[in-house]
Coordinates of C-alpha atoms in Angstrom, one line a residue:
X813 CA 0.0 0.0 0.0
X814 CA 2.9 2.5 0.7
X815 CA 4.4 1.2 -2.8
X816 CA 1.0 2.4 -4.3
X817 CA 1.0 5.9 -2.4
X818 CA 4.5 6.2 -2.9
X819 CA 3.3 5.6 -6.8
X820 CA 0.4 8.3 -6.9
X821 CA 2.5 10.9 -4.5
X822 CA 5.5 10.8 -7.3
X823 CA 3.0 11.2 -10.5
X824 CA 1.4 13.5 -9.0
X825 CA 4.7 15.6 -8.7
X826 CA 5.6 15.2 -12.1
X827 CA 2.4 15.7 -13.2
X828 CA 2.6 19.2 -11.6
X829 CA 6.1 19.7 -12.7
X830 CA 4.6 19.1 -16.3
X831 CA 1.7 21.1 -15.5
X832 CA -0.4 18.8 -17.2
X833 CA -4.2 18.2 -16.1
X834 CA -5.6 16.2 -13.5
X835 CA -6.5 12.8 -14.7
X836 CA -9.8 11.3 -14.7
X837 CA -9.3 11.0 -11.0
X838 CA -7.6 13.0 -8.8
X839 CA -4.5 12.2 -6.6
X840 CA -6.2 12.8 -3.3
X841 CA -9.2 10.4 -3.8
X842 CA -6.9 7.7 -5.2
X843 CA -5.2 7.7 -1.5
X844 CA -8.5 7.9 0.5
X845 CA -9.2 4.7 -1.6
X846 CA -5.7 3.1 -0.4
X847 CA -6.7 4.5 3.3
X848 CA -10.3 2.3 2.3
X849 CA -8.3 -0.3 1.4
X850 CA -6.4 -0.3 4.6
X851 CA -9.2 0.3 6.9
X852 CA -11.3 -2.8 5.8
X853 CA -8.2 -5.3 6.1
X854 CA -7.5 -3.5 9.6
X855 CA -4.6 -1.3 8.7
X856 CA -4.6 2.3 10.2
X857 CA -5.3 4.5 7.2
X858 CA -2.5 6.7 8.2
X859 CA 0.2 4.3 8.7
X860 CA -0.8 2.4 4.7
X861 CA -0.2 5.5 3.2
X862 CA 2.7 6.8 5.2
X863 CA 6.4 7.7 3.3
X864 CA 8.2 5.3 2.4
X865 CA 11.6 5.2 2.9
X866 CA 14.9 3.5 0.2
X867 CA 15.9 2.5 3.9
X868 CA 13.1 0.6 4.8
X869 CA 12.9 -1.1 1.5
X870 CA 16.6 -2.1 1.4
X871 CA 16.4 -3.4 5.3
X872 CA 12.9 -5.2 4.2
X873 CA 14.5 -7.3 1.4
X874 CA 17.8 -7.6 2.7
X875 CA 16.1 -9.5 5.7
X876 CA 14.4 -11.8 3.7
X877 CA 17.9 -13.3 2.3
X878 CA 20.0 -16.6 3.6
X879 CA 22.8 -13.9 4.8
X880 CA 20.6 -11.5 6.7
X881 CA 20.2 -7.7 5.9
X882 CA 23.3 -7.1 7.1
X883 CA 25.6 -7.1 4.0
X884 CA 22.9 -5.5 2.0
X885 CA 21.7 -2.3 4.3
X886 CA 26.0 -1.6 4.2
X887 CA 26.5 -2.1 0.4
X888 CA 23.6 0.4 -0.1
X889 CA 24.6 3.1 2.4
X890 CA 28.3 2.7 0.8
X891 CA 26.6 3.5 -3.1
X892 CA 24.5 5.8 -1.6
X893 CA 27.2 7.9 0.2
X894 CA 29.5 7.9 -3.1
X895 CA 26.3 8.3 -5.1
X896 CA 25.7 11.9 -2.8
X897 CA 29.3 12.9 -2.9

């Protein structure tokens, strides 16, 4: 669900950025449907539609692997740092 919020919040951007028109619906009642969403299958609407963080993803996947997140959370913040320098 934050993958999907994540999704409208960034189009919506460039959408501005374009300063193209608002599609057939807007931004705002696409996340109150994600907050729907999360409400019926007892997620707090606020928390499925929270920011989402390159952090959180990279701890998330590197925990589902045979080595642990470990390796993975440092190789990232080592590209990252260089990538920002």
């Amino acid at each position: 669900m934050r993958f999907a919020a994540l999704d409208i919040k960034g189009g919506e951007a460039v959408r501005k950025l374009l300063g193209a028109p608002e599609g057939r619906k807007p931004a705002e009642a696409r996340i109150e449907q994600l907050r729907e969403i999360a409400r019926r299958r007892g997620v707090g609407p606020k928390a499925a539609v929270r920011r989402l963080t390159y952090g959180e993803i990279v701890e998330a996947a590197g925990g589902t692997m045979p080595g642990g997140r470990v390796p993975f959370v440092l190789a990232w913040k080592m590209c990252s740092a260089i990538a920002h320098v």
